Amino acid sequence: MVENDRFGSLLAHLILILGVAAVVFPVYVAVIASTHAPGTFLQGVMPLLPGSHAIENYRTVIFEGRAQAGAPPIGLMLWNSFVMAMMVAVGKIAISLLSAFAIVYFRFRFRIFFFWVIFLTLMLPVEVRIVPTYAVVANLGLLNSYAGLSIPLIASATATFLFRQFFMTVPEEMLEAARVDGAGPMKFFKDILLPLSITNIAAMFVIMFIYGWNQYLWPLLVTNDERYYTVVMGIQRMVTGADSEPLWHLVMATVVLAALPPILVILFMQRLFVKGLVETEK
Amino acid sequence: MQTKRMTFSSRWLPYALLAPQVLITLVFFIWPASQALWQSMLRQDPFGLRTTFVWFRNFERLFDNPLYLASMKTTAIFSVATTLLAMSLSLLFAVMVNRMLRSREWYTTFLVWPYAVAPAIAGVLWWFMFNTSVGIVPYMLQGFGYDWNHRLDGTDAMILVVLAAAWKQISYNFLFFLAGLQSIPQSLIEAAAIDGASRTKRFWTIVFPLLSPTTFFLMVVNVVYAMFDTFGVIHATTEGGPAQATNILVYNVFRDGFVNGNLGASAAQSVVLMGIVVVLTVVQFRWIERRVNY
């Protein structure tokens, strides 16, 4: 700190507290709404203090769903989201580690060509080519399956790029020593490279888990069977599905449950998260 | 592109290692993208019986279509507003947090977590706060004599989706701005302070220019985010309405392809979007090159 300026830092605290309040407020409102009885919302503007129906609302949402509107219980959707997020995160990390290993530790024909094929995918988000990608998945018979939900999202250049950058910083001596001791490529990969990459893998996992959990358009397209709905897309059906005003207390309970797992991941692994986020872009 | 000085040699192993990723890329990325290119030059008759090759007619039609042009304008307004709002707020927060010593971690934790909230959920959260019958914000606005109604008023709806989209993006920008601020050498700032430059002056003449690589990078990332990742925000709330007021390009592709079943038009729009993505990526890469020289 260059100079001591009392007033300035007071102002800074004030701005930050207001900022934090503004950032937290939407979620606060959602949590409050999820603790009220349905009747509360008929009386006009919603209250800002918690109600007494929290347990009841959450139990309804998780185990029963809304029978009259055809919304399945959230329990299954949460599970589906979890499976999808895990498959996307683990799958991405696995195939990216392998391809980054090949690109950095081997010289072979068409190496540069493959590198670019992989990098093209950086440029094309799913949103841009929805119809043809949907057609491919439909032709492969992958609609309404975990494979259809996750495999098309597994290929992305970000993770490959991160691991390539990291492998380039691993000292040459590691490889030399391993070869002197007679280790083959896969042994080197398994016993030296993987243990060295563990922090990067964990950081990548945090980012990719959140990415997988928060997918919206893709599950919307490839599932029409309730058993495969994910929770983030399920909310949309609750809000716009019925003609009447949505049952806000249940919708907000679902919103809280859907947002909670990735938020917890960030809060508990903040350092890994920041590392993963900042390094994938460099 | 480099490898290690010393490498393994194997005839087949590198190909086997690359196979899973290349295969998935080919099947789910390259093939559909080329399909989009091909379909964008076809037209089906209304019954889907005959398909004719029409060269660039789909594109001509697209750019003659006032609805599509309006959607482009909407997208531009939406992206610029979201980017400006998200970036200026997060720069403000980052500069303030950077002054703190003891409370830095604490504030960071509180500002970082919205990153985890899915765009669709962010949309629903704001949708609820602004809900005309139970929402808290219209109630307060009424106190100021403003009658909020995003179901009828296009501007209100646009403000709503911009707020939701920007809210979610603040944490990302904040982290990058904070990292950028921390990499600025303290000695420069101290030197300027000794010469008597005030805090504000130091910010605009030293910190802000030195931060420009980060700012530029974030600008591209934010525009990409606003154009493509906000599908959930729109779809879960306004669904492009009222009267197309929030119908951004990505939503339009989805609607033409899946709701209206107009494959040729949807494919042509996909191609236009891919073009935009490629241009933005090239801009990004040039920026990286420049930063290396910098």
Short mmCIF file of C-alpha atoms in Angstrom, two decimals, chain A residues 1-3 5 8-9 11-17 19-20 22-27 29-30 33 41-42 44-48 95-96 98-112 114-125 127-134 136-137 140 142 151-157 160 164 167-173 175-176 179 183-186 188 207 210 214 216-217 220-221 232 235-236 239-240 245 248 251-252 255 258-259 262-263 266-267 270-271 273-274 277-278 281-282, chain B residues 1-11 13-18 20-22 24-33 35-36 39 92-94 96-101 103 105-121 124-129 131 133-137 139-140 151 167-168 170-172 174-176 179 186 189-190 193-194 197-199 202 217 221 224 228-229 231-233 235-237 239 250 253-254 257-258 263 266-267 269-271 273-274 277-278 281-282 284-285 287-288 291:
data_model
loop_
_atom_site.label_atom_id
_atom_site.label_comp_id
_atom_site.label_asym_id
_atom_site.label_seq_id
_atom_site.Cartn_x
_atom_site.Cartn_y
_atom_site.Cartn_z
CA MET A 1 0.00 0.00 0.00
CA VAL A 2 1.54 3.24 -1.12
CA GLU A 3 -0.22 5.69 1.10
CA ASP A 5 -5.90 6.63 3.11
CA GLY A 8 -10.54 5.53 0.44
CA SER A 9 -10.37 2.11 1.99
CA LEU A 11 -15.20 3.50 0.46
CA ALA A 12 -13.62 0.40 -1.10
CA HIS A 13 -15.08 -1.79 1.61
CA LEU A 14 -18.45 -0.17 1.11
CA ILE A 15 -18.38 -0.78 -2.65
CA LEU A 16 -17.32 -4.38 -2.15
CA ILE A 17 -19.95 -5.09 0.46
CA GLY A 19 -21.19 -5.67 -4.70
CA VAL A 20 -21.16 -8.91 -2.73
CA ALA A 22 -25.86 -7.65 -5.12
CA VAL A 23 -24.13 -10.83 -6.27
CA VAL A 24 -25.59 -12.93 -3.45
CA PHE A 25 -29.07 -11.43 -3.51
CA PRO A 26 -30.63 -13.50 -6.34
CA VAL A 27 -29.60 -16.72 -4.63
CA VAL A 29 -34.18 -14.75 -2.72
CA ALA A 30 -34.29 -18.25 -4.19
CA ALA A 33 -38.66 -18.64 -1.64
CA PHE A 41 -47.06 -16.36 -3.32
CA LEU A 42 -50.72 -15.71 -3.90
CA GLY A 44 -48.52 -10.62 -3.76
CA VAL A 45 -44.88 -9.79 -3.32
CA MET A 46 -42.72 -12.47 -1.80
CA PRO A 47 -41.34 -12.12 1.75
CA LEU A 48 -37.65 -11.63 2.48
CA ILE A 95 -8.56 -38.73 -23.62
CA SER A 96 -6.76 -35.40 -23.29
CA LEU A 98 -3.43 -39.58 -23.77
CA SER A 99 -3.43 -37.28 -26.77
CA ALA A 100 -1.25 -34.66 -25.09
CA PHE A 101 1.19 -37.44 -24.21
CA ALA A 102 1.29 -38.57 -27.83
CA ILE A 103 1.78 -35.05 -29.15
CA VAL A 104 4.58 -34.13 -26.75
CA TYR A 105 6.50 -37.38 -26.35
CA PHE A 106 6.39 -38.87 -29.83
CA ARG A 107 7.47 -37.82 -33.27
CA PHE A 108 5.24 -39.32 -35.90
CA ARG A 109 3.74 -38.60 -39.25
CA PHE A 110 0.80 -36.16 -39.40
CA ARG A 111 1.50 -34.99 -35.85
CA ILE A 112 0.83 -31.35 -36.74
CA PHE A 114 -3.77 -34.18 -35.77
CA PHE A 115 -2.91 -31.29 -33.54
CA TRP A 116 -4.95 -28.98 -35.74
CA VAL A 117 -7.84 -31.41 -36.07
CA ILE A 118 -8.10 -31.36 -32.28
CA PHE A 119 -7.73 -27.61 -32.14
CA LEU A 120 -10.51 -26.99 -34.58
CA THR A 121 -12.87 -28.20 -31.90
CA LEU A 122 -11.89 -25.23 -29.75
CA MET A 123 -13.66 -23.09 -32.26
CA LEU A 124 -16.97 -24.85 -32.54
CA PRO A 125 -19.26 -24.79 -29.52
CA GLU A 127 -24.60 -24.31 -29.87
CA VAL A 128 -23.28 -23.47 -33.31
CA ARG A 129 -23.92 -26.80 -35.00
CA ILE A 130 -26.86 -28.18 -33.13
CA VAL A 131 -28.93 -29.72 -35.91
CA PRO A 132 -26.23 -31.84 -37.65
CA THR A 133 -24.72 -32.99 -34.34
CA TYR A 134 -28.15 -34.03 -33.19
CA VAL A 136 -25.31 -37.84 -35.86
CA VAL A 137 -26.26 -38.78 -32.31
CA LEU A 140 -25.92 -43.73 -33.74
CA LEU A 142 -27.57 -42.62 -28.65
CA ILE A 151 -19.55 -38.55 -25.31
CA PRO A 152 -20.16 -35.71 -27.80
CA LEU A 153 -19.06 -33.21 -25.15
CA ILE A 154 -15.92 -35.12 -24.23
CA ALA A 155 -13.76 -33.93 -27.08
CA SER A 156 -12.46 -30.47 -26.47
CA ALA A 157 -9.15 -28.88 -27.05
CA THR A 160 -5.47 -31.26 -24.30
CA ARG A 164 0.41 -30.25 -23.48
CA PHE A 167 4.10 -31.76 -20.21
CA MET A 168 6.38 -29.30 -21.97
CA THR A 169 7.53 -28.03 -18.58
CA VAL A 170 8.39 -31.49 -17.23
CA PRO A 171 12.22 -31.68 -17.14
CA GLU A 172 13.86 -33.67 -19.93
CA GLU A 173 15.91 -35.51 -17.33
CA LEU A 175 12.47 -39.06 -19.48
CA GLU A 176 16.18 -39.73 -19.78
CA ARG A 179 14.77 -44.66 -20.31
CA ALA A 183 10.94 -47.97 -18.80
CA GLY A 184 8.70 -48.13 -21.87
CA PRO A 185 6.41 -45.26 -22.87
CA MET A 186 3.32 -46.47 -21.02
CA PHE A 188 6.78 -43.72 -18.02
CA ILE A 207 -13.66 -26.96 -14.25
CA ILE A 210 -18.95 -27.72 -13.50
CA ASN A 214 -24.26 -26.98 -16.22
CA TYR A 216 -28.35 -27.17 -20.89
CA LEU A 217 -28.95 -27.18 -24.61
CA LEU A 220 -32.51 -30.64 -23.91
CA LEU A 221 -31.92 -32.01 -27.41
CA VAL A 232 -30.59 -27.93 -15.07
CA ILE A 235 -36.04 -26.58 -14.32
CA GLN A 236 -36.96 -25.03 -17.62
CA VAL A 239 -41.04 -22.81 -15.32
CA THR A 240 -42.53 -22.78 -18.77
CA GLU A 245 -48.06 -19.43 -12.83
CA TRP A 248 -42.48 -20.98 -7.21
CA VAL A 251 -39.20 -24.35 -8.60
CA MET A 252 -36.89 -22.45 -6.27
CA VAL A 255 -33.04 -24.28 -8.43
CA ALA A 258 -29.40 -27.76 -8.98
CA ALA A 259 -26.99 -24.95 -8.20
CA PRO A 262 -21.15 -27.01 -8.44
CA ILE A 263 -21.11 -24.13 -5.93
CA ILE A 266 -15.97 -24.23 -6.10
CA LEU A 267 -16.09 -23.25 -2.46
CA GLN A 270 -11.29 -22.63 -4.65
CA ARG A 271 -7.56 -22.77 -5.13
CA PHE A 273 -10.63 -23.91 -9.37
CA VAL A 274 -8.74 -20.63 -9.82
CA LEU A 277 -9.61 -21.48 -14.81
CA VAL A 278 -6.64 -19.18 -15.23
CA GLU A 281 -6.75 -19.83 -20.96
CA LYS A 282 -3.03 -19.25 -21.10
CA MET B 1 5.54 -27.12 -32.92
CA GLN B 2 8.02 -28.66 -30.55
CA THR B 3 8.27 -32.03 -28.89
CA LYS B 4 10.69 -33.07 -26.22
CA ARG B 5 14.33 -33.26 -27.28
CA MET B 6 14.28 -36.95 -26.61
CA THR B 7 11.20 -38.89 -27.65
CA PHE B 8 9.89 -42.41 -27.62
CA SER B 9 9.68 -44.22 -30.89
CA SER B 10 6.88 -46.50 -31.80
CA ARG B 11 5.14 -47.16 -35.06
CA LEU B 13 1.48 -46.25 -30.16
CA PRO B 14 1.09 -42.50 -30.83
CA TYR B 15 -1.79 -43.17 -33.21
CA ALA B 16 -3.46 -45.42 -30.67
CA LEU B 17 -3.09 -42.76 -28.00
CA LEU B 18 -4.61 -40.12 -30.24
CA PRO B 20 -10.08 -41.71 -28.97
CA GLN B 21 -9.88 -37.96 -29.20
CA VAL B 22 -9.50 -37.82 -32.97
CA ILE B 24 -14.72 -38.24 -31.26
CA THR B 25 -13.62 -35.03 -32.91
CA LEU B 26 -14.29 -36.45 -36.36
CA VAL B 27 -17.66 -37.98 -35.52
CA PHE B 28 -19.13 -35.22 -33.38
CA PHE B 29 -17.36 -32.08 -34.62
CA ILE B 30 -15.85 -32.24 -38.07
CA TRP B 31 -18.56 -34.37 -39.66
CA PRO B 32 -21.52 -32.33 -38.31
CA ALA B 33 -19.78 -29.08 -39.20
CA GLN B 35 -22.88 -31.46 -42.83
CA ALA B 36 -23.97 -27.96 -41.84
CA GLN B 39 -27.08 -28.55 -45.88
CA LEU B 92 -14.22 -2.19 -10.18
CA PHE B 93 -14.43 -5.12 -7.77
CA ALA B 94 -10.97 -6.38 -8.70
CA MET B 96 -11.05 -2.66 -4.80
CA VAL B 97 -10.18 -6.18 -3.68
CA ASN B 98 -6.59 -5.65 -4.80
CA ARG B 99 -6.27 -2.85 -2.20
CA MET B 100 -7.26 -5.18 0.59
CA LEU B 101 -4.80 -7.26 2.53
CA SER B 103 -10.05 -9.38 3.65
CA GLU B 105 -9.58 -13.99 0.35
CA TRP B 106 -12.91 -13.41 1.96
CA TYR B 107 -14.21 -11.07 -0.75
CA THR B 108 -12.81 -13.31 -3.47
CA THR B 109 -14.72 -16.30 -2.16
CA PHE B 110 -17.95 -14.33 -2.16
CA LEU B 111 -17.46 -12.99 -5.66
CA VAL B 112 -16.27 -16.19 -7.29
CA TRP B 113 -19.03 -18.73 -6.81
CA PRO B 114 -21.60 -17.46 -9.38
CA TYR B 115 -19.28 -19.04 -11.94
CA ALA B 116 -20.74 -22.36 -10.82
CA VAL B 117 -24.32 -21.37 -11.56
CA ALA B 118 -25.56 -22.58 -14.94
CA PRO B 119 -26.70 -19.82 -17.34
CA ALA B 120 -30.19 -21.32 -17.39
CA ILE B 121 -30.37 -21.19 -13.60
CA VAL B 124 -34.49 -18.38 -13.74
CA LEU B 125 -33.15 -16.62 -10.63
CA TRP B 126 -33.44 -13.19 -12.22
CA TRP B 127 -36.71 -14.12 -13.90
CA PHE B 128 -38.11 -14.82 -10.46
CA MET B 129 -36.78 -11.61 -8.90
CA ASN B 131 -41.55 -11.64 -11.85
CA SER B 133 -46.71 -10.74 -9.73
CA VAL B 134 -44.44 -12.01 -6.93
CA GLY B 135 -41.01 -10.57 -7.80
CA ILE B 136 -39.26 -8.22 -5.45
CA VAL B 137 -37.81 -5.82 -8.03
CA TYR B 139 -42.48 -4.16 -6.42
CA MET B 140 -39.66 -1.78 -5.57
CA ARG B 151 -43.62 -9.99 -20.76
CA TRP B 167 -24.24 -11.53 -13.22
CA LYS B 168 -22.94 -14.97 -14.04
CA ILE B 170 -18.65 -11.28 -13.17
CA SER B 171 -16.73 -13.94 -11.26
CA TYR B 172 -14.77 -15.06 -14.30
CA PHE B 174 -12.99 -10.68 -11.65
CA LEU B 175 -10.48 -13.52 -11.30
CA PHE B 176 -8.65 -12.55 -14.46
CA ALA B 179 -4.54 -11.85 -11.57
CA GLN B 186 4.48 -2.41 -7.49
CA ILE B 189 2.95 2.49 -8.88
CA GLU B 190 5.19 3.62 -6.06
CA ALA B 193 2.98 8.02 -6.12
CA ILE B 194 6.29 9.66 -5.22
CA ALA B 197 0.08 11.23 -8.91
CA SER B 198 -3.22 10.64 -7.16
CA ARG B 199 -4.77 7.19 -6.93
CA ARG B 202 -2.28 6.29 -11.25
CA PHE B 217 -8.61 -11.03 -23.81
CA VAL B 221 -14.14 -14.17 -24.09
CA VAL B 224 -18.12 -15.29 -27.18
CA PHE B 228 -23.09 -18.58 -27.54
CA ASP B 229 -23.24 -19.62 -23.91
CA PHE B 231 -28.70 -19.82 -24.86
CA GLY B 232 -29.87 -21.13 -21.49
CA VAL B 233 -30.57 -17.65 -20.17
CA HIS B 235 -34.49 -20.25 -23.44
CA ALA B 236 -35.33 -20.67 -19.76
CA THR B 237 -36.83 -17.18 -19.46
CA GLU B 239 -37.81 -17.62 -25.12
CA VAL B 250 -28.07 -18.85 -31.21
CA VAL B 253 -30.75 -21.31 -35.00
CA PHE B 254 -32.34 -23.54 -32.42
CA GLY B 257 -33.92 -26.02 -36.72
CA PHE B 258 -35.96 -27.73 -34.02
CA LEU B 263 -33.13 -27.29 -41.95
CA SER B 266 -30.88 -23.36 -39.76
CA ALA B 267 -27.77 -24.81 -41.40
CA GLN B 269 -27.30 -19.76 -39.81
CA SER B 270 -24.97 -22.36 -38.27
CA VAL B 271 -22.44 -21.56 -40.96
CA LEU B 273 -22.20 -18.48 -36.57
CA MET B 274 -19.20 -20.70 -37.27
CA VAL B 277 -16.54 -17.99 -34.04
CA VAL B 278 -13.60 -18.44 -36.40
CA THR B 281 -10.74 -17.12 -32.48
CA VAL B 282 -8.35 -15.62 -34.99
CA GLN B 284 -7.81 -14.15 -29.96
CA PHE B 285 -4.76 -15.90 -31.43
CA TRP B 287 -3.73 -11.19 -29.41
CA ILE B 288 -1.71 -14.05 -27.91
CA ARG B 291 1.30 -10.47 -25.97
#
